[in-house]
mmCIF file of C-alpha atoms in Angstrom:
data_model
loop_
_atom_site.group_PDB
_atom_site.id
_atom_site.type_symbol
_atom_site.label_atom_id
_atom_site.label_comp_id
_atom_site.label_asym_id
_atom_site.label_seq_id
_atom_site.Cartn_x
_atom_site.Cartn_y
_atom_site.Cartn_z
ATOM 1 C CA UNK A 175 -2.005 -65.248 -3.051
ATOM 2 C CA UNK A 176 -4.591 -63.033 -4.264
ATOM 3 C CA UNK A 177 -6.815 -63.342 -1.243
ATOM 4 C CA UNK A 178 -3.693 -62.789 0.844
ATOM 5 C CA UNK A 179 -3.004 -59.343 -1.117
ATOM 6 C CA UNK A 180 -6.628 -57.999 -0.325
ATOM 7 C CA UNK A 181 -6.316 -59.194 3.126
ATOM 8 C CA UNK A 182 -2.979 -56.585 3.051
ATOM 9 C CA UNK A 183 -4.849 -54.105 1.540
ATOM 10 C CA UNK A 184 -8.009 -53.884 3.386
ATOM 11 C CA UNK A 185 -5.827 -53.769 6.424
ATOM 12 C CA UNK A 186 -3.337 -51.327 5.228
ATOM 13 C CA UNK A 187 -6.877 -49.076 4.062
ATOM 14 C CA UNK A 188 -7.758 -49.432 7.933
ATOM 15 C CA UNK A 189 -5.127 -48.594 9.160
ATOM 16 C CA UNK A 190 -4.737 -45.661 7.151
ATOM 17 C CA UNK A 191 -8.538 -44.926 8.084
ATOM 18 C CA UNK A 192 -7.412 -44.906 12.064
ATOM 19 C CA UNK A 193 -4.221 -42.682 11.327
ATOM 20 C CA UNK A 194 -6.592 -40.113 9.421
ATOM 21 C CA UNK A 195 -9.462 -40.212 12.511
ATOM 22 C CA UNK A 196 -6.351 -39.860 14.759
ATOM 23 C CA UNK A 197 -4.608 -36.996 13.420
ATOM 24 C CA UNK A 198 -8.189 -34.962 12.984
ATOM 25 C CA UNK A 199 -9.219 -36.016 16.679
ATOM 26 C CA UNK A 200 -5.937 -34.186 17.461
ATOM 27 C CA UNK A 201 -6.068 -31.108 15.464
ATOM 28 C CA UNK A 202 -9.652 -30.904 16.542
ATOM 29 C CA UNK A 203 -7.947 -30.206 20.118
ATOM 30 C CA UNK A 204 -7.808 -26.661 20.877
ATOM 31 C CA UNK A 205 -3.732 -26.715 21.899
ATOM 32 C CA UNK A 206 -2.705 -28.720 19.081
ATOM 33 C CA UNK A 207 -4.426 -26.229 16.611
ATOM 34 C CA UNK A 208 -2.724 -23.160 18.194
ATOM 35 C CA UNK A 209 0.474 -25.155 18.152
ATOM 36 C CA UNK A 210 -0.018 -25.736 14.382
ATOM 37 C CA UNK A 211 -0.785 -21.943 13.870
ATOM 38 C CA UNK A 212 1.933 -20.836 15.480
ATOM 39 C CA UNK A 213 4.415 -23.517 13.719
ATOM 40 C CA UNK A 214 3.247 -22.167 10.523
ATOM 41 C CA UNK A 215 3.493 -18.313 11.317
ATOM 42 C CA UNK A 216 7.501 -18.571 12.698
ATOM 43 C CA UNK A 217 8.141 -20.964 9.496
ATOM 44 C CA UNK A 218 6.700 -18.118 7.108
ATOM 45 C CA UNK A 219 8.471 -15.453 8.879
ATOM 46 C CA UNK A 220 11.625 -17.159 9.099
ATOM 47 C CA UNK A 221 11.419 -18.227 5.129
ATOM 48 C CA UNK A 222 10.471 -14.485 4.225
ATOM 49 C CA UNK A 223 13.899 -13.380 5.954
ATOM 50 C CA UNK A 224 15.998 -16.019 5.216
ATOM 51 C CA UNK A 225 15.502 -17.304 1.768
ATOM 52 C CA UNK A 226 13.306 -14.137 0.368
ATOM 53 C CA UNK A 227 16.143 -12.195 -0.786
ATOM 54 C CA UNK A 228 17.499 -14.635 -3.135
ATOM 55 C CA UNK A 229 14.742 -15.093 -5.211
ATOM 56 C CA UNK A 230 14.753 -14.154 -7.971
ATOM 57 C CA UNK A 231 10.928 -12.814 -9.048
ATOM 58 C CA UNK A 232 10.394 -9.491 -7.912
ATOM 59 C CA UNK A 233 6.388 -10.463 -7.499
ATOM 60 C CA UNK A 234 7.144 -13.375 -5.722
ATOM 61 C CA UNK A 235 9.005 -10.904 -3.368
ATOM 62 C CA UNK A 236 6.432 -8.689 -3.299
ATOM 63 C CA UNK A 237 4.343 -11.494 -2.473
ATOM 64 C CA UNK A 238 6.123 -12.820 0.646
ATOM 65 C CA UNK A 239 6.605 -8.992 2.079
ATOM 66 C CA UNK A 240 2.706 -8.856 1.834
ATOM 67 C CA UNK A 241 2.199 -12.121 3.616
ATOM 68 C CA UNK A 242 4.857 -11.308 6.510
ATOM 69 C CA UNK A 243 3.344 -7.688 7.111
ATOM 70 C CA UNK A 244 -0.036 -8.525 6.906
ATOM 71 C CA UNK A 245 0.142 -11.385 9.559
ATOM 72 C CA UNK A 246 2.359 -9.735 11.582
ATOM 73 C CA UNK A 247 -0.477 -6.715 12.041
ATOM 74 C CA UNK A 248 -3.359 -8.965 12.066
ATOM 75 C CA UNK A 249 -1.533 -10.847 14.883
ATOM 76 C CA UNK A 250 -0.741 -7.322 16.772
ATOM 77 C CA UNK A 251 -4.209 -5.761 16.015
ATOM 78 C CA UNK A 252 -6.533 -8.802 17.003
ATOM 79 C CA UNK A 253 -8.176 -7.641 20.423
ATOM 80 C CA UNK A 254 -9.210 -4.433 18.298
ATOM 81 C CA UNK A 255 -10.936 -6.542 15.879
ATOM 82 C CA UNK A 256 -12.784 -8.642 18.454
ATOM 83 C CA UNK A 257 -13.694 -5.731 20.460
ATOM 84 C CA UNK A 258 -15.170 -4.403 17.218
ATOM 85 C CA UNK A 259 -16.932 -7.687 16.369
ATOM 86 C CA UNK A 260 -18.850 -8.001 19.898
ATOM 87 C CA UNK A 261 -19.498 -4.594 19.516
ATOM 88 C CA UNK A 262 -21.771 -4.794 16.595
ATOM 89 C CA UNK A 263 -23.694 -7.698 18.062
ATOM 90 C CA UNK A 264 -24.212 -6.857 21.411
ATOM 91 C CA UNK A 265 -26.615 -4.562 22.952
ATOM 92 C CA UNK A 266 -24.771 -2.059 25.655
ATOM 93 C CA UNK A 267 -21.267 -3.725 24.811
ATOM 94 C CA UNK A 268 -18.789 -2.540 27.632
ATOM 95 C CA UNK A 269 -15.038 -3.051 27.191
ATOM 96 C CA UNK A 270 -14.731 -3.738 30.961
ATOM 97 C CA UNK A 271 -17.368 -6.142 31.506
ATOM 98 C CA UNK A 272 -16.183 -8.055 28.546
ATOM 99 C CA UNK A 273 -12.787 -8.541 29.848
ATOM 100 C CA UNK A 274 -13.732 -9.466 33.458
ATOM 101 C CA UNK A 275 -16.446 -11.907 32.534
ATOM 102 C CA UNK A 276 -13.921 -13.535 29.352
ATOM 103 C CA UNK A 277 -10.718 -12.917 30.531
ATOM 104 C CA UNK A 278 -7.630 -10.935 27.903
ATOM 105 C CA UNK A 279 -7.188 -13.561 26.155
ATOM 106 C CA UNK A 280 -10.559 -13.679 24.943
ATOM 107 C CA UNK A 281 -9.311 -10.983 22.844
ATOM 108 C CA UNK A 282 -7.406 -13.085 20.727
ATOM 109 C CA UNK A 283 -10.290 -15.532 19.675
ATOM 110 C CA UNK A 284 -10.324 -16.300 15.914
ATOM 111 C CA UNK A 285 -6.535 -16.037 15.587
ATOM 112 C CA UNK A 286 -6.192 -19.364 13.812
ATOM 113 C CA UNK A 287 -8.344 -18.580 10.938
ATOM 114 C CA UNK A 288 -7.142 -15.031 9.774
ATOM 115 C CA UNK A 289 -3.386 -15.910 10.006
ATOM 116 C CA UNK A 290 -4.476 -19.021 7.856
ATOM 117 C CA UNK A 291 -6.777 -17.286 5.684
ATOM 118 C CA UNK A 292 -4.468 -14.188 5.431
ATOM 119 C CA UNK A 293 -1.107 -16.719 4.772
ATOM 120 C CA UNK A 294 -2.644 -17.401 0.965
ATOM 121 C CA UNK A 295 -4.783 -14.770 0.259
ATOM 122 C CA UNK A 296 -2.328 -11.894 1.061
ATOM 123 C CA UNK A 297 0.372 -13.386 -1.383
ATOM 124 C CA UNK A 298 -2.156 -13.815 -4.441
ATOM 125 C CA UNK A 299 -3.490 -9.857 -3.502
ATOM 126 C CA UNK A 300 -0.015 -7.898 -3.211
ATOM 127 C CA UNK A 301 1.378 -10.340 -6.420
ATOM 128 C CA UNK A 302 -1.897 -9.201 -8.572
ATOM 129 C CA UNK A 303 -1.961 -5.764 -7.027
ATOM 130 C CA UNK A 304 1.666 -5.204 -8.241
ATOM 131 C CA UNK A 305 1.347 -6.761 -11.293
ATOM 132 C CA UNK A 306 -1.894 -5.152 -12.599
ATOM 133 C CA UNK A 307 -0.430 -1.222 -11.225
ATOM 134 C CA UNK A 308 3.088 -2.568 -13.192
ATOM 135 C CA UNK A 309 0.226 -3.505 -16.461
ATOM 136 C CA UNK A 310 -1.421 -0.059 -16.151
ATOM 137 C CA UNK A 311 1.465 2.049 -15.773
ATOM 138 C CA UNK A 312 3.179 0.215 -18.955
ATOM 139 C CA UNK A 313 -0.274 1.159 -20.580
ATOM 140 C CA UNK A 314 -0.565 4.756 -19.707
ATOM 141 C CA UNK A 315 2.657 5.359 -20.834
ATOM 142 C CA UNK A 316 1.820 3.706 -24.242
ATOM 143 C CA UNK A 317 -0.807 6.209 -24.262
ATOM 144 C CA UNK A 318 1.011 8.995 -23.573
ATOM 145 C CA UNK A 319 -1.852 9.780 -20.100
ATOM 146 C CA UNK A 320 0.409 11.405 -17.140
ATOM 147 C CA UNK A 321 0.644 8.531 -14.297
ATOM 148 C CA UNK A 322 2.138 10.498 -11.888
ATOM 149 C CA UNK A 323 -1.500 13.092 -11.353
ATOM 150 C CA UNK A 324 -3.779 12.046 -8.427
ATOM 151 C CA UNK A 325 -6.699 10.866 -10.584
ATOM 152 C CA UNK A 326 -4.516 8.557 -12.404
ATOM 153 C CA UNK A 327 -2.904 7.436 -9.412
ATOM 154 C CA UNK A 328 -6.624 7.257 -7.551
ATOM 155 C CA UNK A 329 -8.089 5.144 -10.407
ATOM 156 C CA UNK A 330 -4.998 2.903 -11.269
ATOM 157 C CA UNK A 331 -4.807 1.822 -6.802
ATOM 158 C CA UNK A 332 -8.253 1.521 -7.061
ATOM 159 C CA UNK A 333 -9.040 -0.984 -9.968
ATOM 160 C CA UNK A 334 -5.941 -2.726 -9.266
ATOM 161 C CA UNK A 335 -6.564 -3.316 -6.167
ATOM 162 C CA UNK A 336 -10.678 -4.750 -7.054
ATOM 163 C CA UNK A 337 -9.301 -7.074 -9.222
ATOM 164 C CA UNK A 338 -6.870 -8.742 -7.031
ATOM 165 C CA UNK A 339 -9.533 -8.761 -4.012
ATOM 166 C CA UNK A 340 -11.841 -10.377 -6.385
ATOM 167 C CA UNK A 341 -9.145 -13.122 -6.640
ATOM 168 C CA UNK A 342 -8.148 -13.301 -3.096
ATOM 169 C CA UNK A 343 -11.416 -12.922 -1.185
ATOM 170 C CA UNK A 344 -13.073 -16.433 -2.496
ATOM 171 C CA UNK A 345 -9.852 -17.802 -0.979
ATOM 172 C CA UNK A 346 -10.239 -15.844 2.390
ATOM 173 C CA UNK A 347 -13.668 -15.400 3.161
ATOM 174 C CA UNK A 348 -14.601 -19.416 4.619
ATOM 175 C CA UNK A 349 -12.047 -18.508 7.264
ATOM 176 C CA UNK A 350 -13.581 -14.652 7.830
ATOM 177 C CA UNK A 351 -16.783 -16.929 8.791
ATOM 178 C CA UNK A 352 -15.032 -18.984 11.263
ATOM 179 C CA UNK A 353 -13.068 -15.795 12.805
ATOM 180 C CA UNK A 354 -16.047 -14.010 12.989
ATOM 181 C CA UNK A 355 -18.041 -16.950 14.654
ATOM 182 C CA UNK A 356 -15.069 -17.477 17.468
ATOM 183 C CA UNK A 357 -14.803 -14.012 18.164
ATOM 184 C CA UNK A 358 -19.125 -13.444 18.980
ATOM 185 C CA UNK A 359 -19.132 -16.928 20.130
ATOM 186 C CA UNK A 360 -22.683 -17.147 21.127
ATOM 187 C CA UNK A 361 -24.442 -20.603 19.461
ATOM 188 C CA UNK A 362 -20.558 -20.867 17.992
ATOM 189 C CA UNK A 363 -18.477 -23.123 20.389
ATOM 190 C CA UNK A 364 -15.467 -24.102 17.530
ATOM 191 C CA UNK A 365 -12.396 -24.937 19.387
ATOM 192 C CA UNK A 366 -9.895 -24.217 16.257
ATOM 193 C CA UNK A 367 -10.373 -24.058 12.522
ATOM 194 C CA UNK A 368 -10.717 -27.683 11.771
ATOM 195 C CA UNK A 369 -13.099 -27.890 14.383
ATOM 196 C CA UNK A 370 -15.161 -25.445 12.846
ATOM 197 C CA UNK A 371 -14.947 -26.402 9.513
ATOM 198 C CA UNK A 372 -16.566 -30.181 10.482
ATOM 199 C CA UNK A 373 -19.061 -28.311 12.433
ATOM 200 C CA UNK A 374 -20.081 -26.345 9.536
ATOM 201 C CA UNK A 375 -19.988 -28.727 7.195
ATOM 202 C CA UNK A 376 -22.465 -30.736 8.971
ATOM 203 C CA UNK A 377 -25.534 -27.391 9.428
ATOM 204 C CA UNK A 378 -28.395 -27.536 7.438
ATOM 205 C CA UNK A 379 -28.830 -24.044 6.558
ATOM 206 C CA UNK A 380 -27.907 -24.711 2.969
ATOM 207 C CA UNK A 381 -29.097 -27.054 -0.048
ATOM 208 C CA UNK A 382 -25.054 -28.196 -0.553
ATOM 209 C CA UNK A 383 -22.719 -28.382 2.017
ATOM 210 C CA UNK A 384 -20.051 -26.478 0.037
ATOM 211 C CA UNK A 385 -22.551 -23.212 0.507
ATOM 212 C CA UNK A 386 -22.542 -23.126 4.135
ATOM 213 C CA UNK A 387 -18.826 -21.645 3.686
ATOM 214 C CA UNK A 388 -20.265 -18.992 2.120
ATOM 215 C CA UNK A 389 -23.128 -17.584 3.733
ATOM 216 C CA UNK A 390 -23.207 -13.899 3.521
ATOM 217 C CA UNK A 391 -20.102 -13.920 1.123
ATOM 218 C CA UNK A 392 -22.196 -10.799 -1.017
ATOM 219 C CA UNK A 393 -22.063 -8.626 2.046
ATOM 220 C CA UNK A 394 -18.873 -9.383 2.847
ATOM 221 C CA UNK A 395 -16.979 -9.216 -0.581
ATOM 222 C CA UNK A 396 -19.115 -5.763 -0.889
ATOM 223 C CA UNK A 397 -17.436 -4.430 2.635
ATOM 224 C CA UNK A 398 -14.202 -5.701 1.981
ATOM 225 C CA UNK A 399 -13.043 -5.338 -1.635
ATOM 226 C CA UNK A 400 -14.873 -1.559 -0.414
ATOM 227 C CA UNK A 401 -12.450 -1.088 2.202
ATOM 228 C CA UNK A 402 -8.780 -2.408 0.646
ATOM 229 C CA UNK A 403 -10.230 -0.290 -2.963
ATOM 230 C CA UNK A 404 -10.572 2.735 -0.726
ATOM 231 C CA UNK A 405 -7.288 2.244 1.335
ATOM 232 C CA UNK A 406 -4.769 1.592 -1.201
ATOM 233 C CA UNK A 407 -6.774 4.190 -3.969
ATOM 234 C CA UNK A 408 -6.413 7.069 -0.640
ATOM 235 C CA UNK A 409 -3.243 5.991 0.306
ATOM 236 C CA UNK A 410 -1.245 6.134 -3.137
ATOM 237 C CA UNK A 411 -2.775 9.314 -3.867
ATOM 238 C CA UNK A 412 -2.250 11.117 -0.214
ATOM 239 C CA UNK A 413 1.670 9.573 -1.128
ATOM 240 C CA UNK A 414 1.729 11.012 -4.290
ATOM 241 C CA UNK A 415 0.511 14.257 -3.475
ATOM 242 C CA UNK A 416 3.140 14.448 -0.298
ATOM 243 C CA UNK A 417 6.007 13.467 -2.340
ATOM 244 C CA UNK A 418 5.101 16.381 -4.972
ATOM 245 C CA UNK A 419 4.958 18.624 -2.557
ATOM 246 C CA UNK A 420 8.133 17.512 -1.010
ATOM 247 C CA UNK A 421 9.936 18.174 -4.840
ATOM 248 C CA UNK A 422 8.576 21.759 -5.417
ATOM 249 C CA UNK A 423 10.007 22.379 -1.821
ATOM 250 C CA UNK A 424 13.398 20.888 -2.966
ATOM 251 C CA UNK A 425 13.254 23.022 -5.706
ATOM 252 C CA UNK A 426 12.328 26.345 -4.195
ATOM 253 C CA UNK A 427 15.156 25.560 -1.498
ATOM 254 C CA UNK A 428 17.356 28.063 -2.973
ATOM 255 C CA UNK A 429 14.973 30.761 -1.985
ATOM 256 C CA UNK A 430 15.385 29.861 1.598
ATOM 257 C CA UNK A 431 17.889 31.178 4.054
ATOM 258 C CA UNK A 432 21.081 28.968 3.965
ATOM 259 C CA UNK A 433 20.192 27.702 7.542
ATOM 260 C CA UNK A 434 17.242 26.090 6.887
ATOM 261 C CA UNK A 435 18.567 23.918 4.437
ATOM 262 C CA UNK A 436 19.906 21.058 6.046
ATOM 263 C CA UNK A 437 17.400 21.018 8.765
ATOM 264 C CA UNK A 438 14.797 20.678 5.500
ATOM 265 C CA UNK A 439 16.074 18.257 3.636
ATOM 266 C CA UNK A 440 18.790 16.384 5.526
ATOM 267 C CA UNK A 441 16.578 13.619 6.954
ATOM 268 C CA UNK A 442 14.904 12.259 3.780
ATOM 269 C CA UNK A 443 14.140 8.505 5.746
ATOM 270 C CA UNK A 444 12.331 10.707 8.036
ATOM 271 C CA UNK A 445 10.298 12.357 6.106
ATOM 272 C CA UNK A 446 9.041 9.317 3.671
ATOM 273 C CA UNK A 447 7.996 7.581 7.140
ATOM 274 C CA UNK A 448 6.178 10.595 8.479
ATOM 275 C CA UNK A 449 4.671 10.895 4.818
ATOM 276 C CA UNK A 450 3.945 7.015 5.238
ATOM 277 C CA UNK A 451 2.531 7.293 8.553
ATOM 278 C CA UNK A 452 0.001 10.335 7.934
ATOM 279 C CA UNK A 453 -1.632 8.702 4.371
ATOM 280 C CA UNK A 454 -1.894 5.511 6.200
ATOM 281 C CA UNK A 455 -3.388 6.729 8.988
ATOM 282 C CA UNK A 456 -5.894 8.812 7.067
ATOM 283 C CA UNK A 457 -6.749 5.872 4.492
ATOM 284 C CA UNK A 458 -7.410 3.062 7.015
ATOM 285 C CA UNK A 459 -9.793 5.476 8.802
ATOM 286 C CA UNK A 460 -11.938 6.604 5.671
ATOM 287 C CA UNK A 461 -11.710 2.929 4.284
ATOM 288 C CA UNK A 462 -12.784 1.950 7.395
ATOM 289 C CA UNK A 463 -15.602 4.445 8.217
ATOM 290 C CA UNK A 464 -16.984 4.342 5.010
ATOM 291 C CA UNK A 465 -17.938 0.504 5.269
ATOM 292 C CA UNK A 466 -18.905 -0.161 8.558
ATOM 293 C CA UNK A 467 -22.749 -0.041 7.831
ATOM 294 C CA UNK A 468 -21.569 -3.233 5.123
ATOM 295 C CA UNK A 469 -19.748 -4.903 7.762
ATOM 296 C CA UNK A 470 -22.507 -4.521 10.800
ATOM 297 C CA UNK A 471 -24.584 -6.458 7.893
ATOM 298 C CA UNK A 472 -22.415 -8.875 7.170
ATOM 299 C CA UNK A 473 -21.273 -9.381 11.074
ATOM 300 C CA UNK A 474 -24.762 -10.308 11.541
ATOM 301 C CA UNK A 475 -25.759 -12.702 8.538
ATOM 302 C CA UNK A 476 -22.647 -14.272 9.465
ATOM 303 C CA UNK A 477 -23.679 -14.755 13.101
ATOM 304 C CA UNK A 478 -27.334 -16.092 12.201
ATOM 305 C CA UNK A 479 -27.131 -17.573 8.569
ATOM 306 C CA UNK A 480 -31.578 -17.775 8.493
ATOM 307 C CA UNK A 481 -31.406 -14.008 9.130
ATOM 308 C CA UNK A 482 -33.946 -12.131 7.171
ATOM 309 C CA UNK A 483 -32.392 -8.850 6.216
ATOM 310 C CA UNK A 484 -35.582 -6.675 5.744
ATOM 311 C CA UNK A 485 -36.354 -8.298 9.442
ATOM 312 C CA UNK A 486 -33.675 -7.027 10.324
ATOM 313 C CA UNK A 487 -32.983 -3.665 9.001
ATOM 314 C CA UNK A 488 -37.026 -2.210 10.001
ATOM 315 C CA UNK A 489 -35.843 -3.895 13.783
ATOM 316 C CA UNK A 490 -32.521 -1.370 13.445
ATOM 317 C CA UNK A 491 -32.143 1.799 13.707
ATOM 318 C CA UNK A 492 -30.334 3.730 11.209
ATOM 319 C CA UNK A 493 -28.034 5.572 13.760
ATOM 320 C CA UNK A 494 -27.095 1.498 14.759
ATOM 321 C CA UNK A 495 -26.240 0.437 11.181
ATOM 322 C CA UNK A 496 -24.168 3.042 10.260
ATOM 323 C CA UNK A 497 -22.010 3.566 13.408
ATOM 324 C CA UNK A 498 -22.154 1.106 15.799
ATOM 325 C CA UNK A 499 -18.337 -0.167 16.189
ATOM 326 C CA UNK A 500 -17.671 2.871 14.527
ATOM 327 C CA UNK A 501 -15.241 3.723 16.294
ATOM 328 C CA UNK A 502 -13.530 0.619 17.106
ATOM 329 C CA UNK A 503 -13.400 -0.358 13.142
ATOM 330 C CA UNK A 504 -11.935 2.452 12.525
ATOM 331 C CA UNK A 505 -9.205 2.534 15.176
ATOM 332 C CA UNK A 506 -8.667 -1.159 13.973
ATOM 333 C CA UNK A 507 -8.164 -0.486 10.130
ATOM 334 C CA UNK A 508 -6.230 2.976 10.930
ATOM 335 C CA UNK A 509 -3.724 1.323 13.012
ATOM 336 C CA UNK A 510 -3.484 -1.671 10.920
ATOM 337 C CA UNK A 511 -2.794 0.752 7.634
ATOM 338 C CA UNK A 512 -0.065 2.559 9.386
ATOM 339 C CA UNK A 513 1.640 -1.097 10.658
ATOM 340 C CA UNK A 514 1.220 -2.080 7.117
ATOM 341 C CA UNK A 515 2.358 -0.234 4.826
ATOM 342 C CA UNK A 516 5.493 0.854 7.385
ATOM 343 C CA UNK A 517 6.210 -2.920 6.923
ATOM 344 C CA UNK A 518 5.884 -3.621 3.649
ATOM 345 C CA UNK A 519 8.499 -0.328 3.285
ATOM 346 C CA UNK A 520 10.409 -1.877 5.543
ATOM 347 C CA UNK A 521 10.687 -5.672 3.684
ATOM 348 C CA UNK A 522 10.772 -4.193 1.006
ATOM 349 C CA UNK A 523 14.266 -2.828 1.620
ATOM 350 C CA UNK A 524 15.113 -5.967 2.553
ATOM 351 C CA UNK A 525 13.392 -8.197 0.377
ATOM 352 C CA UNK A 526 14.182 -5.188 -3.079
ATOM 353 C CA UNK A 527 10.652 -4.909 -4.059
ATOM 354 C CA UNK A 528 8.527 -2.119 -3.598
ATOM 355 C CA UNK A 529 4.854 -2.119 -3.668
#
């Protein structure tokens, strides 16, 4: 009987074994991964409209308006981001050529990993964000300090949101790597994510195999925790400031002519998306200005994990670390702030949370 059982076992454990190699042979396959991604991007859309408004945590809210917004821009904003990627790798980079040698939909390359990165990461950084700002806030009025001036609205965006990124990148950054690698291609030949993370697994460019995820992670964590400090710190304050503005004008109104006051202050929707639109616009492009020297370092230790970077910063010109991609990073991150944040005003209407 015994010898029987083990006989089960060992068969059921093979069998098990096959099933495993199986279902990794087939999410190795570049359709079935892009199948997958898409699966899980309708199912957390459809779950953020659906069932988000009856639950009851407002952070949990807050959460799943980050995750829908920020996927649905990453999604819409992709060929910008590759564009900007090649950009900072390649010498005489052409948008023309590209397309006509690679085809459009070689814009979309490294899809897979940001929506799968983003899909986690996103809901622990707007749940932390909002709950550290809510933390502060509870603070400075405990201390009697004014939370409503633009230094104190600067300083609370801005070490709120550092503290959440330092939470969320560790999460996001293995699939940065992968996008990054897809999108430059070069050496790089990953079909999909799990593709690439067997393929990494197995280089040598690190004493344990765990590192290899993490290969220019300082860099990175330095451009992007940079970036989000310096687009939520600009963007809260630009807000701030507008909507003060907006109040002394309310309250001077009975100065004006009697005319002018509905065609002031009748479309208040209006205005908070124009005011929404302009900080937006102005924070992703300073955020994203700002650290593009950190990313052209990061694109490239990324790219070439051996890379020396004294090697390679005598071999570069200054002019070529500070602005190449320039200007495609910061079309990218100014178009993505505006999406963004419209969005997440947007959910959060229908989701009752607000950011």
């Amino acid at each position: 009987i015994v010898s029987f059982k083990m006989k089960v076992l060992h068969q059921s454990r093979f069998r098990m074994k096959e099933m495993a190699k199986f279902a990794l042979t087939k999410l190795r396959n570049g359709g079935t991964g892009y199948k997958v991604c898409g699966a899980t991007f309708g199912g957390i859309m459809l779950y953020t409209y659906t069932v988000g408004p009856t639950i009851q945590s407002e952070l949990y809210r807050m959460g799943l308006a980050g995750i829908a917004a920020t996927l649905f821009v990453e999604l819409a904003c992709q060929p910008i981001d590759t564009l900007n990627m090649k950009s900072k790798v390649s010498k005489n980079f052409e948008i023309a050529k590209f397309i006509e040698k690679k085809g459009v939909t070689s814009l979309m390359r490294g899809i897979q990993p940001v929506l799968y990165g983003m899909a986690l990461s996103s809901f622990i950084y707007f749940i932390l964000y909002k709950k550290l700002k809510d933390f502060t806030k509870v603070k400075m009025d405990k201390y009697n300090i004014d939370k409503t001036s633009l230094s104190s609205v600067f300083i609370m965006s801005a070490g709120a949101s550092t503290l959440a990124n330092l939470c969320a990148i560790s999460i996001y950054y293995p699939y940065d790597l992968v996008k990054t690698r897809m999108q430059i291609k070069g050496k790089y030949n990953y079909k999909n994510v799990v593709d690439a993370f067997l393929k990494i697994r197995k280089e040598k460019t690190s004493q344990y195999r765990a590192q290899n995820f993490f290969r220019g992670l300082g860099f990175y964590s330095l451009t992007f925790i940079g970036f989000t400090t310096l687009e939520f710190s600009v963007y809260e304050t630009i807000m701030m400031y507008l909507s003060k503005s907006n109040e002394d004008a309310k309250e001077s109104k009975v100065a004006l002519p009697n005319e002018h006051h509905e065609s002031l202050f009748e479309h208040k929707e209006d205005k908070k998306l124009a005011h929404i639109i302009v900080s937006s616009a102005i924070a992703g492009a300073i955020g994203g200005f700002f650290t593009n020297p950190l990313e052209f370092l990061t694109v490239h230790k990324q790219a070439n994990p051996k890379m020396n970077f004294r090697k390679m910063l005598s071999k570069s010109s200054p002019y070529e670390i500070f602005f190449k991609g320039s200007l495609f990073r910061t079309s990218y991150y100014s178009c993505q702030a505006v999406m963004i944040f419209i969005l997440l005003e947007k959910l959060g209407v229908h989701l009752d949370c607000e950011l």
